[in-house]
Tab-separated table of C-alpha atoms and ligand atoms in Angstrom:
chain	number	residue	atom	x	y	z
A	131	MET	CA	163.057	-125.000	-77.488
A	132	SER	CA	165.461	-123.851	-74.855
A	133	LEU	CA	168.581	-126.131	-73.390
A	134	ARG	CA	166.856	-126.502	-70.074
A	135	LYS	CA	163.542	-127.749	-71.688
A	136	TYR	CA	165.634	-130.197	-73.634
A	137	LEU	CA	167.722	-131.453	-70.593
A	138	ALA	CA	164.253	-132.161	-68.920
A	139	ARG	CA	162.881	-133.930	-71.879
A	140	LEU	CA	166.188	-136.153	-71.556
A	141	GLN	CA	166.110	-136.742	-68.234
A	142	ALA	CA	162.446	-137.578	-68.330
A	143	GLU	CA	163.309	-140.307	-71.206
A	144	ASN	CA	166.356	-141.477	-68.782
A	145	LYS	CA	168.881	-140.351	-71.230
A	146	LEU	CA	170.652	-137.931	-68.938
A	147	VAL	CA	173.602	-138.658	-66.578
A	148	THR	CA	173.284	-136.149	-63.799
A	149	VAL	CA	176.250	-135.620	-61.720
A	150	ALA	CA	175.670	-134.026	-58.051
A	151	LYS	CA	178.952	-134.261	-56.586
A	152	PRO	CA	181.352	-130.911	-56.998
A	153	ILE	CA	183.408	-131.537	-60.002
A	154	SER	CA	186.107	-129.167	-61.176
A	155	LYS	CA	186.227	-127.019	-64.457
A	156	THR	CA	190.127	-127.934	-64.801
A	157	TYR	CA	190.333	-131.293	-66.470
A	158	GLN	CA	187.679	-133.217	-64.231
A	159	ILE	CA	184.523	-132.173	-66.319
A	160	ALA	CA	186.131	-132.834	-69.563
A	161	GLY	CA	187.609	-136.153	-68.668
A	162	LEU	CA	184.227	-137.411	-67.383
A	163	LEU	CA	182.432	-136.203	-70.530
A	164	LYS	CA	184.867	-137.978	-72.873
A	165	GLN	CA	184.491	-141.193	-71.030
A	166	LEU	CA	180.850	-141.094	-71.027
A	167	GLU	CA	180.671	-140.195	-74.515
A	168	PRO	CA	178.108	-140.480	-76.598
A	169	GLN	CA	175.818	-139.796	-73.327
A	170	PRO	CA	174.417	-136.587	-72.275
A	171	VAL	CA	175.790	-135.347	-69.004
A	172	LEU	CA	174.557	-132.469	-66.794
A	173	CYS	CA	176.976	-131.658	-63.730
A	174	GLU	CA	174.999	-129.924	-60.976
A	175	GLN	CA	177.752	-128.414	-58.898
A	176	VAL	CA	181.130	-127.046	-60.659
A	177	ALA	CA	183.813	-126.429	-58.089
A	178	GLU	CA	185.063	-123.105	-59.113
A	179	SER	CA	181.726	-121.790	-60.524
A	180	ASP	CA	177.829	-120.984	-59.712
A	181	PHE	CA	176.720	-122.587	-62.925
A	182	ARG	CA	175.901	-125.784	-64.088
A	183	VAL	CA	177.281	-127.680	-67.093
A	184	ALA	CA	176.004	-129.585	-69.716
A	185	GLY	CA	177.658	-131.721	-72.601
A	186	ASN	CA	177.711	-134.754	-74.793
A	187	LEU	CA	174.282	-133.032	-76.067
A	188	PHE	CA	174.320	-133.784	-79.921
A	189	CYS	CA	177.262	-136.428	-80.234
A	190	THR	CA	175.138	-138.489	-82.940
A	191	LYS	CA	173.088	-137.767	-86.031
A	192	ALA	CA	170.362	-140.031	-84.071
A	193	ASP	CA	170.244	-137.169	-81.202
A	194	PHE	CA	170.065	-134.347	-83.762
A	195	ALA	CA	167.126	-136.055	-85.604
A	196	ALA	CA	165.434	-136.785	-82.384
A	197	TYR	CA	165.506	-133.183	-81.259
A	198	PHE	CA	163.694	-132.169	-84.615
A	199	ASP	CA	161.486	-135.348	-84.473
A	200	ILE	CA	162.628	-136.414	-87.837
A	201	PRO	CA	164.283	-139.751	-89.188
A	202	VAL	CA	168.034	-139.634	-89.658
A	203	ALA	CA	167.570	-139.792	-93.422
A	204	GLU	CA	165.556	-136.455	-93.100
A	205	ILE	CA	168.386	-134.283	-91.924
A	206	ILE	CA	170.128	-133.526	-95.327
A	207	PRO	CA	166.527	-132.500	-96.644
A	208	THR	CA	165.699	-130.736	-93.537
A	209	LEU	CA	168.902	-128.379	-93.619
A	210	THR	CA	168.816	-127.976	-97.272
A	211	ARG	CA	165.116	-126.491	-97.113
A	212	ALA	CA	166.285	-124.126	-94.191
A	213	ILE	CA	169.444	-122.777	-96.031
A	214	GLU	CA	166.862	-122.283	-98.904
A	215	ASN	CA	163.931	-120.773	-96.829
A	216	ARG	CA	165.557	-118.731	-94.309
A	217	LYS	CA	163.178	-116.858	-92.279
A	218	PRO	CA	163.562	-113.536	-90.380
A	219	CYS	CA	163.335	-114.069	-86.732
A	220	GLU	CA	160.760	-112.232	-84.382
A	221	VAL	CA	162.557	-109.411	-82.329
A	222	VAL	CA	161.251	-109.227	-78.960
A	223	THR	CA	162.389	-106.873	-76.304
A	224	ALA	CA	162.545	-109.003	-72.993
A	225	ALA	CA	164.615	-112.136	-72.843
A	226	PRO	CA	165.715	-115.254	-70.538
A	227	CYS	CA	169.185	-114.566	-71.751
A	228	GLN	CA	169.264	-110.741	-70.121
A	229	GLU	CA	167.530	-112.068	-66.650
A	230	VAL	CA	170.847	-111.173	-64.988
A	231	VAL	CA	173.301	-108.573	-66.696
A	232	ILE	CA	176.869	-108.021	-65.418
A	233	GLU	CA	178.497	-104.912	-66.630
A	234	ASP	CA	181.706	-105.548	-64.706
A	235	PRO	CA	182.457	-109.018	-65.931
A	236	ASP	CA	184.982	-111.566	-64.642
A	237	LEU	CA	185.495	-114.567	-66.900
A	238	ASP	CA	186.665	-116.626	-63.697
A	239	ALA	CA	183.300	-116.988	-62.806
A	240	LEU	CA	182.148	-118.819	-65.355
A	241	PRO	CA	183.028	-122.379	-65.949
A	242	VAL	CA	185.133	-121.838	-68.889
A	243	LEU	CA	186.925	-125.544	-68.974
A	244	LYS	CA	190.841	-126.371	-69.299
A	245	HIS	CA	190.131	-129.368	-71.135
A	246	CYS	CA	193.674	-131.176	-71.671
A	247	GLU	CA	197.106	-131.059	-70.121
A	248	LEU	CA	198.788	-129.203	-72.654
A	249	ASP	CA	196.086	-126.798	-73.519
A	250	GLY	CA	197.340	-122.974	-73.486
A	251	GLY	CA	194.537	-121.885	-71.089
A	252	ASN	CA	190.893	-122.434	-70.271
A	253	TYR	CA	188.436	-122.487	-73.726
A	254	ILE	CA	185.083	-121.425	-74.673
A	255	SER	CA	184.497	-124.339	-77.258
A	256	SER	CA	180.645	-124.004	-78.149
A	257	GLY	CA	180.722	-119.942	-78.425
A	258	VAL	CA	178.483	-118.983	-81.318
A	259	PHE	CA	179.638	-115.632	-82.382
A	260	VAL	CA	177.181	-112.932	-83.726
A	261	ALA	CA	178.919	-109.868	-85.222
A	262	ALA	CA	177.508	-107.078	-87.509
A	263	HIS	CA	178.617	-105.289	-90.596
A	264	PRO	CA	177.043	-102.199	-91.934
A	265	GLU	CA	176.844	-103.777	-95.093
A	266	HIS	CA	176.868	-107.263	-94.984
A	267	GLY	CA	174.444	-107.398	-92.031
A	268	GLN	CA	174.845	-110.151	-89.360
A	269	ASN	CA	177.191	-113.064	-89.324
A	270	VAL	CA	177.051	-116.080	-87.332
A	271	ASP	CA	179.687	-118.662	-86.677
A	272	PHE	CA	181.605	-120.540	-84.215
A	273	HIS	CA	185.533	-119.665	-82.811
A	274	ARG	CA	187.082	-120.968	-80.172
A	275	ALA	CA	188.316	-118.752	-77.215
A	276	MET	CA	190.966	-118.964	-74.986
A	277	GLN	CA	190.780	-116.810	-71.795
A	278	PHE	CA	194.009	-115.254	-70.614
A	279	SER	CA	192.850	-112.535	-68.241
A	280	LYS	CA	189.592	-111.779	-66.621
A	281	THR	CA	188.155	-109.878	-69.363
A	282	GLU	CA	190.180	-110.984	-72.369
A	283	MET	CA	190.399	-113.738	-74.768
A	284	ALA	CA	192.683	-114.954	-77.747
A	285	VAL	CA	190.116	-115.875	-80.265
A	286	ARG	CA	190.781	-118.317	-83.417
A	287	ILE	CA	189.725	-116.958	-86.496
A	288	VAL	CA	190.362	-119.095	-89.876
A	289	ARG	CA	191.491	-116.636	-92.313
A	290	GLY	CA	189.214	-115.954	-95.386
A	291	ARG	CA	185.928	-117.093	-93.736
A	292	ASN	CA	183.207	-114.343	-93.208
A	293	PHE	CA	184.093	-113.321	-89.894
A	294	ASP	CA	187.859	-112.823	-91.055
A	295	ALA	CA	186.434	-110.468	-93.837
A	296	PHE	CA	184.484	-108.363	-91.131
A	297	LEU	CA	187.641	-107.998	-88.863
A	298	GLN	CA	189.630	-107.210	-92.027
A	299	ASP	CA	187.636	-104.304	-93.258
A	300	LEU	CA	186.546	-102.955	-89.841
A	301	VAL	CA	189.513	-103.475	-87.691
A	302	GLN	CA	187.622	-103.743	-84.877
A	303	VAL	CA	184.437	-105.835	-84.579
A	304	ASP	CA	181.614	-106.118	-81.933
A	305	VAL	CA	180.499	-109.485	-81.039
A	306	ALA	CA	178.217	-111.369	-78.710
A	307	ILE	CA	179.140	-114.740	-77.771
A	308	CYS	CA	176.419	-117.171	-77.330
A	309	ILE	CA	176.598	-120.292	-75.277
A	310	GLY	CA	173.751	-122.750	-74.429
A	311	ASN	CA	172.118	-122.982	-77.868
A	312	LEU	CA	170.065	-125.862	-79.561
A	313	PRO	CA	170.547	-127.674	-82.780
A	314	ASN	CA	169.065	-125.018	-84.986
A	315	VAL	CA	171.458	-122.419	-83.575
A	316	LEU	CA	174.502	-124.768	-83.592
A	317	ALA	CA	173.962	-126.214	-86.980
A	318	ALA	CA	173.016	-122.763	-88.566
A	319	ALA	CA	176.233	-121.222	-87.242
A	320	ALA	CA	178.052	-124.286	-88.353
A	321	THR	CA	176.958	-123.590	-91.956
A	322	SER	CA	179.177	-121.975	-94.547
A	323	VAL	CA	176.689	-119.360	-96.608
A	324	GLU	CA	177.590	-116.471	-98.907
A	325	LEU	CA	178.595	-112.872	-96.923
A	326	GLY	CA	175.160	-111.200	-96.247
A	327	VAL	CA	173.388	-114.310	-95.096
A	328	ASN	CA	172.220	-113.881	-91.474
A	329	GLU	CA	172.763	-117.716	-90.131
A	330	LEU	CA	170.073	-117.007	-87.497
A	331	GLU	CA	167.449	-116.842	-90.310
A	332	ILE	CA	168.411	-120.578	-91.084
A	333	ALA	CA	167.920	-121.407	-87.511
A	334	ASN	CA	164.465	-119.770	-87.324
A	335	ALA	CA	163.570	-122.002	-90.502
A	336	LEU	CA	164.708	-125.060	-88.695
A	337	GLU	CA	162.677	-123.861	-85.605
A	338	ALA	CA	161.431	-120.547	-84.409
A	339	LEU	CA	164.048	-118.444	-82.743
A	340	PRO	CA	162.911	-115.298	-81.098
A	341	VAL	CA	165.865	-112.881	-81.088
A	342	VAL	CA	166.805	-109.808	-78.426
A	343	LYS	CA	169.131	-106.886	-79.007
A	344	ALA	CA	172.136	-107.425	-77.099
A	345	ARG	CA	172.645	-105.074	-74.354
A	346	THR	CA	176.190	-103.298	-75.310
A	347	VAL	CA	176.800	-104.355	-78.998
A	348	ASP	CA	174.444	-103.816	-81.724
A	349	VAL	CA	173.431	-107.332	-82.679
A	350	PHE	CA	170.725	-109.665	-82.270
A	351	VAL	CA	171.152	-112.779	-80.156
A	352	PRO	CA	168.571	-115.913	-79.575
A	353	ALA	CA	166.327	-114.865	-76.705
A	354	GLU	CA	166.751	-118.445	-75.145
A	355	THR	CA	170.360	-118.646	-75.072
A	356	GLU	CA	171.888	-119.345	-71.465
A	357	PHE	CA	174.779	-117.008	-71.644
A	358	VAL	CA	175.721	-113.831	-73.961
A	359	ILE	CA	179.359	-112.322	-73.480
A	360	GLU	CA	179.045	-109.105	-75.535
A	361	GLY	CA	182.663	-107.417	-76.269
A	362	THR	CA	185.115	-106.129	-79.072
A	363	VAL	CA	187.398	-108.398	-81.087
A	364	TYR	CA	190.445	-106.364	-82.307
A	365	ARG	CA	192.291	-107.254	-85.681
A	366	ASP	CA	195.631	-105.794	-84.512
A	367	ARG	CA	195.570	-106.350	-81.080
A	368	ARG	CA	197.035	-110.128	-80.892
A	369	HIS	CA	197.672	-112.797	-78.032
A	370	THR	CA	199.247	-116.222	-78.292
A	371	GLU	CA	196.501	-118.645	-79.098
A	372	GLY	CA	196.929	-122.596	-78.116
A	373	PRO	CA	197.809	-125.166	-77.768
A	374	PHE	CA	194.406	-126.309	-78.406
A	375	VAL	CA	193.029	-129.881	-79.640
A	376	ASP	CA	191.409	-129.344	-83.059
A	377	LEU	CA	188.825	-131.591	-85.044
A	378	THR	CA	191.797	-133.999	-85.807
A	379	GLU	CA	192.081	-135.102	-82.158
A	380	THR	CA	195.884	-133.867	-82.646
A	381	TYR	CA	197.066	-130.648	-80.941
A	382	ASP	CA	196.769	-127.396	-83.275
A	383	VAL	CA	199.774	-125.175	-83.682
A	384	ILE	CA	200.310	-122.096	-81.418
A	385	ARG	CA	199.450	-118.647	-83.474
A	386	GLU	CA	199.056	-114.923	-82.371
A	387	GLU	CA	195.280	-114.765	-82.694
A	388	PRO	CA	193.008	-111.492	-82.143
A	389	VAL	CA	192.031	-110.441	-79.222
A	390	LEU	CA	188.628	-110.172	-77.727
A	391	VAL	CA	187.828	-107.778	-74.629
A	392	VAL	CA	184.539	-108.394	-72.801
A	393	LYS	CA	182.548	-105.519	-71.738
A	394	CYS	CA	179.283	-107.202	-70.466
A	395	ILE	CA	177.994	-110.398	-69.708
A	396	THR	CA	174.227	-111.745	-69.702
A	397	HIS	CA	172.631	-114.901	-68.744
A	398	ARG	CA	169.507	-116.736	-67.703
A	399	ARG	CA	169.098	-117.191	-64.121
A	400	ASP	CA	170.760	-120.549	-62.649
A	401	ALA	CA	172.306	-120.586	-66.249
A	402	ILE	CA	173.656	-123.917	-67.582
A	403	TRP	CA	176.889	-123.751	-69.567
A	404	HIS	CA	177.309	-125.950	-72.823
A	405	ALA	CA	180.737	-127.990	-72.890
A	406	LEU	CA	181.917	-128.928	-76.147
A	407	LEU	CA	184.723	-131.264	-76.222
A	408	PRO	CA	187.150	-130.168	-79.038
A	409	GLY	CA	187.525	-133.318	-81.696
A	410	ALA	CA	185.295	-135.267	-80.170
A	411	LEU	CA	182.156	-136.471	-81.429
A	412	GLU	CA	179.560	-133.209	-81.243
A	413	HIS	CA	182.453	-131.045	-82.527
A	414	LYS	CA	182.544	-133.437	-85.215
A	415	LEU	CA	179.149	-133.734	-86.097
A	416	LEU	CA	178.477	-130.185	-85.998
A	417	MET	CA	181.426	-129.914	-88.597
A	418	GLY	CA	180.777	-132.640	-90.833
A	419	MET	CA	176.691	-132.461	-91.194
A	420	PRO	CA	176.612	-129.100	-92.457
A	421	ARG	CA	178.722	-129.906	-95.468
A	422	GLU	CA	176.499	-132.839	-96.367
A	423	PRO	CA	173.853	-130.886	-98.314
A	424	THR	CA	176.416	-128.891	-100.361
A	425	ILE	CA	178.038	-132.165	-101.322
A	426	PHE	CA	174.653	-133.649	-101.981
A	427	ARG	CA	173.896	-130.691	-104.014
A	428	GLU	CA	176.755	-130.892	-106.376
A	429	VAL	CA	176.681	-134.443	-106.767
A	430	ASN	CA	172.763	-134.639	-107.516
A	431	LYS	CA	173.834	-132.148	-110.435
A	432	VAL	CA	175.299	-134.749	-111.927
A	433	VAL	CA	173.944	-138.042	-111.035
A	434	LYS	CA	171.505	-139.324	-108.700
A	435	CYS	CA	172.712	-138.722	-105.299
A	436	LEU	CA	170.931	-140.824	-102.162
A	437	ASP	CA	172.888	-140.186	-99.271
A	438	VAL	CA	175.998	-138.456	-98.024
A	439	ASN	CA	177.914	-139.254	-94.701
A	440	VAL	CA	180.865	-137.041	-93.753
A	441	ASN	CA	181.761	-139.636	-91.352
A	442	PRO	CA	183.686	-139.326	-88.093
A	443	GLY	CA	186.393	-141.837	-88.851
A	444	GLY	CA	187.282	-139.015	-91.726
A	445	CYS	CA	187.474	-136.453	-88.706
A	446	SER	CA	183.959	-135.433	-90.036
A	447	TRP	CA	186.038	-132.967	-92.470
A	448	LEU	CA	188.531	-134.972	-94.506
A	449	HIS	CA	186.164	-137.861	-95.726
A	450	ALA	CA	182.973	-138.202	-97.408
A	451	ILE	CA	181.039	-141.286	-98.341
A	452	VAL	CA	178.819	-140.564	-101.185
A	453	GLN	CA	175.783	-143.116	-102.352
A	454	ILE	CA	174.534	-142.878	-105.722
A	455	ASP	CA	172.092	-144.763	-108.074
A	456	LYS	CA	174.659	-145.214	-110.600
A	457	GLN	CA	173.074	-145.393	-114.324
A	458	HIS	CA	176.287	-144.871	-116.554
A	459	ASP	CA	179.457	-146.224	-116.209
A	460	ASP	CA	181.275	-142.753	-115.603
A	461	ASP	CA	178.877	-141.970	-112.844
A	462	GLY	CA	181.033	-142.991	-110.090
A	463	LYS	CA	183.917	-140.665	-111.429
A	464	LYS	CA	181.423	-137.715	-112.134
A	465	ALA	CA	180.303	-137.931	-108.181
A	466	ILE	CA	183.660	-137.752	-106.962
A	467	GLU	CA	184.460	-134.281	-108.912
A	468	ALA	CA	181.085	-132.895	-107.691
A	469	ALA	CA	181.618	-134.320	-104.348
A	470	PHE	CA	185.018	-131.887	-104.298
A	471	ARG	CA	183.281	-129.069	-105.545
A	472	GLY	CA	180.459	-129.536	-102.535
A	473	HIS	CA	183.319	-129.439	-100.044
A	474	THR	CA	186.555	-128.371	-100.944
A	475	SER	CA	188.580	-128.938	-97.627
A	476	CYS	CA	187.690	-132.906	-98.220
A	477	LYS	CA	190.416	-135.045	-99.138
A	478	HIS	CA	189.312	-138.275	-99.811
A	479	ILE	CA	185.950	-139.413	-101.230
A	480	TYR	CA	184.364	-142.655	-101.556
A	481	VAL	CA	181.406	-143.289	-103.885
A	482	VAL	CA	179.284	-146.666	-103.083
A	483	ASP	CA	176.001	-147.796	-104.448
A	484	ALA	CA	172.549	-147.989	-103.109
A	485	ASP	CA	173.184	-151.664	-101.444
A	486	VAL	CA	176.249	-150.144	-99.545
A	487	ASP	CA	175.455	-148.881	-96.094
A	488	ILE	CA	177.502	-145.793	-95.930
A	489	TYR	CA	177.149	-145.579	-92.062
A	490	ASN	CA	178.705	-148.753	-91.764
A	491	PRO	CA	182.305	-148.601	-92.335
A	492	LEU	CA	182.886	-152.458	-92.698
A	493	ALA	CA	180.365	-152.059	-95.334
A	494	VAL	CA	182.252	-149.495	-97.050
A	495	GLU	CA	185.505	-151.459	-96.916
A	496	TRP	CA	183.492	-154.419	-98.388
A	497	ALA	CA	182.742	-152.232	-101.193
A	498	LEU	CA	186.693	-150.970	-101.490
A	499	ALA	CA	187.661	-154.965	-101.326
A	500	THR	CA	185.080	-156.239	-103.769
A	501	ARG	CA	184.426	-153.546	-106.428
A	502	PHE	CA	187.480	-151.336	-106.827
A	503	GLN	CA	190.268	-151.506	-109.007
A	504	GLY	CA	193.451	-149.243	-108.589
A	505	ASP	CA	194.216	-148.754	-111.995
A	506	VAL	CA	190.769	-147.908	-113.343
A	507	ASP	CA	188.365	-146.588	-110.308
A	508	LEU	CA	190.979	-144.129	-108.323
A	509	VAL	CA	190.898	-140.537	-109.264
A	510	VAL	CA	194.128	-138.840	-107.968
A	511	LYS	CA	194.181	-134.759	-108.375
A	512	ASP	CA	197.198	-132.464	-108.815
A	513	LYS	CA	198.455	-131.345	-105.589
A	514	ALA	CA	196.640	-128.284	-104.332
A	515	PRO	CA	196.097	-126.383	-100.636
A	516	GLY	CA	193.552	-128.222	-98.754
A	517	SER	CA	192.627	-128.235	-95.147
A	518	SER	CA	194.303	-126.420	-92.851
A	519	LEU	CA	193.111	-129.178	-89.942
A	520	ASP	CA	194.853	-132.078	-91.610
A	521	PRO	CA	198.417	-132.634	-90.135
A	522	SER	CA	199.612	-134.413	-93.188
A	523	ALA	CA	198.818	-131.449	-95.203
A	524	GLU	CA	202.413	-129.600	-96.027
A	525	PRO	CA	202.768	-127.376	-93.332
A	526	GLY	CA	202.691	-123.566	-94.201
A	527	THR	CA	201.283	-123.899	-97.808
A	528	LYS	CA	198.310	-126.713	-96.787
A	529	MET	CA	199.237	-128.280	-100.095
A	530	THR	CA	197.579	-131.843	-100.138
A	531	THR	CA	196.492	-134.544	-102.261
A	532	ARG	CA	192.858	-135.302	-102.875
A	533	VAL	CA	192.132	-138.725	-104.011
A	534	GLY	CA	188.381	-140.350	-105.022
A	535	PHE	CA	187.596	-144.133	-104.789
A	536	ASP	CA	184.986	-145.080	-107.094
A	537	LEU	CA	183.605	-148.157	-105.065
A	538	THR	CA	180.356	-148.839	-107.254
A	539	LYS	CA	180.075	-151.956	-109.171
A	540	PRO	CA	180.378	-151.962	-112.986
A	541	LEU	CA	176.829	-152.049	-114.719
A	542	VAL	CA	177.456	-155.310	-116.289
A	543	ALA	CA	179.470	-157.787	-114.430
A	544	LYS	CA	181.927	-159.476	-116.666
A	545	GLY	CA	182.946	-162.537	-114.270
A	546	LYS	CA	181.935	-162.968	-110.577
A	547	ASN	CA	178.666	-161.403	-109.344
A	548	PHE	CA	178.789	-158.323	-107.201
A	549	GLU	CA	175.820	-158.931	-105.046
A	550	LYS	CA	175.647	-160.291	-101.340
A	551	ALA	CA	174.304	-163.394	-101.414
A	552	PRO	CA	170.991	-163.360	-99.352
A	553	PHE	CA	170.278	-165.881	-96.439
A	554	PRO	CA	167.039	-167.569	-96.026
A	555	GLN	CA	164.818	-165.659	-93.749
A	556	VAL	CA	163.638	-167.926	-90.985
A	557	ASP	CA	161.564	-167.286	-87.947
A	558	VAL	CA	164.454	-167.661	-84.985
A	559	GLU	CA	161.637	-168.071	-82.282
A	560	GLU	CA	160.631	-171.183	-83.793
A	561	TRP	CA	164.039	-172.790	-82.702
A	562	ILE	CA	165.157	-170.530	-79.763
A	563	ASP	CA	163.135	-169.447	-76.717
B	601	FMN	C1	182.156	-126.614	-82.731
B	601	FMN	C2	182.861	-125.757	-84.260
B	601	FMN	C3	183.828	-125.016	-83.571
B	601	FMN	C4	184.594	-124.188	-84.783
B	601	FMN	N1	185.689	-123.487	-84.221
B	601	FMN	C5	186.245	-122.449	-85.211
B	601	FMN	C6	187.287	-121.540	-84.636
B	601	FMN	O1	187.643	-121.683	-83.747
B	601	FMN	N2	187.628	-120.879	-85.779
B	601	FMN	C7	187.215	-120.715	-86.877
B	601	FMN	O2	187.747	-119.677	-87.566
B	601	FMN	N3	186.369	-121.409	-87.250
B	601	FMN	C8	185.706	-122.415	-86.427
B	601	FMN	N4	184.691	-123.359	-86.730
B	601	FMN	C9	184.382	-123.067	-88.217
B	601	FMN	C10	183.343	-121.835	-88.658
B	601	FMN	O3	182.183	-122.183	-87.726
B	601	FMN	C11	182.947	-122.008	-89.976
B	601	FMN	O4	184.239	-121.594	-90.541
B	601	FMN	C12	181.839	-121.358	-90.211
B	601	FMN	O5	180.654	-122.373	-90.314
B	601	FMN	C13	182.166	-120.764	-91.283
B	601	FMN	O6	181.135	-119.270	-91.197
B	601	FMN	P1	181.180	-118.370	-92.577
B	601	FMN	O7	180.498	-118.898	-93.647
B	601	FMN	O8	180.231	-117.645	-91.958
B	601	FMN	O9	182.704	-117.716	-92.768
B	601	FMN	C14	184.318	-123.961	-85.968
B	601	FMN	C15	183.095	-124.759	-86.169
B	601	FMN	C16	182.335	-125.685	-85.222
B	601	FMN	C17	181.282	-126.447	-85.776
């Protein structure tokens, strides 16, 4: 599907808020999207640009599942199958994303948003970077990029990830930044897989994804994407990047990051820009959801795993709630250790039984209140480097303390019962009209 078809579907279902009045890319669009979150929004007239802007597109698991026409419970198995059964994409020679080709690019013409008052600049936040390496092939991932001239951006590149490996090795890397993608590409770009895997093949396994060769760089991009910004990232040319809001909704620090020089922009006719609010629900969903299959797989190796929720309350990164079918007294603790292996940036793991709704924070807290004893059910790991996103980790070293909470009930209750007492089922309509 294309983004415009998806928006038409939302409109037909009365789920899309359309804004007809001109609205500014400086603060106004971000403010409106945040206020309307999680409702999808289409801004039809941007004051400073000829292009439309859509946002809040996939804020919840329900939105994501509805796109693929699957129940929410099928998301983890669907992503797992796509990662394991990748499919090479069909290559086409003519593509909607190249209907318009601009060889003297000007980033000012695009609706690159200024989100919040202290931001270091206007930011592309939904950009899926496609890059290639002569030995490893294509890599696809997200990088926020801060505009600082008509053709230059500072790109946030987390050290140690695949794109960073390309850049350290090749010194300069050609990239195509794709904007205006759908959940197959968004989820695939957000997965962490081994070097050498082209994530677009994961996207193609989720939903057919024809690709086309970019105009000025040697990579293949989704044919239906709305915008492609082509250019080169230079390892040794740096510019300040930030401040910018990160996943935790707090401001990230200012860093000296590699510079991207834009050489060509292609787009669809009447292209639609995807605004992805930093730290907001859509960002959180894309960060956390791809970690759920990796946690599930590791936990399922040691105990029967039923479901995993990398929940927004834990910034969709630092917490995971794992539901298991407990068969042995030490299953909860085994699940904690395995979950940390499945998501190494995670800080707190909560393990619950099958009768606890992992999507309801009150239910998880109820398990903490009624099934947990700190002296026996708590796992405190030795201090070790954790997530760069955690403001409470030690600055510089990222040293953090990982903790696991075994909230499962003992197999044999010694005192009071652990079950919630069921109330009688009655037909309410018998008494109330
Ligand atoms: C919306 C979104 C924004 C992201 N922004 C960045 C970023 O600015 N820099 C970065 O290095 N990683 C960012 N990431 C995480 C990368 O996409 C993540 O490192 C990637 O999934 C790992 O890819 P790899 O396995 O190819 O290394 C972002 C992820 C999402 C979902």
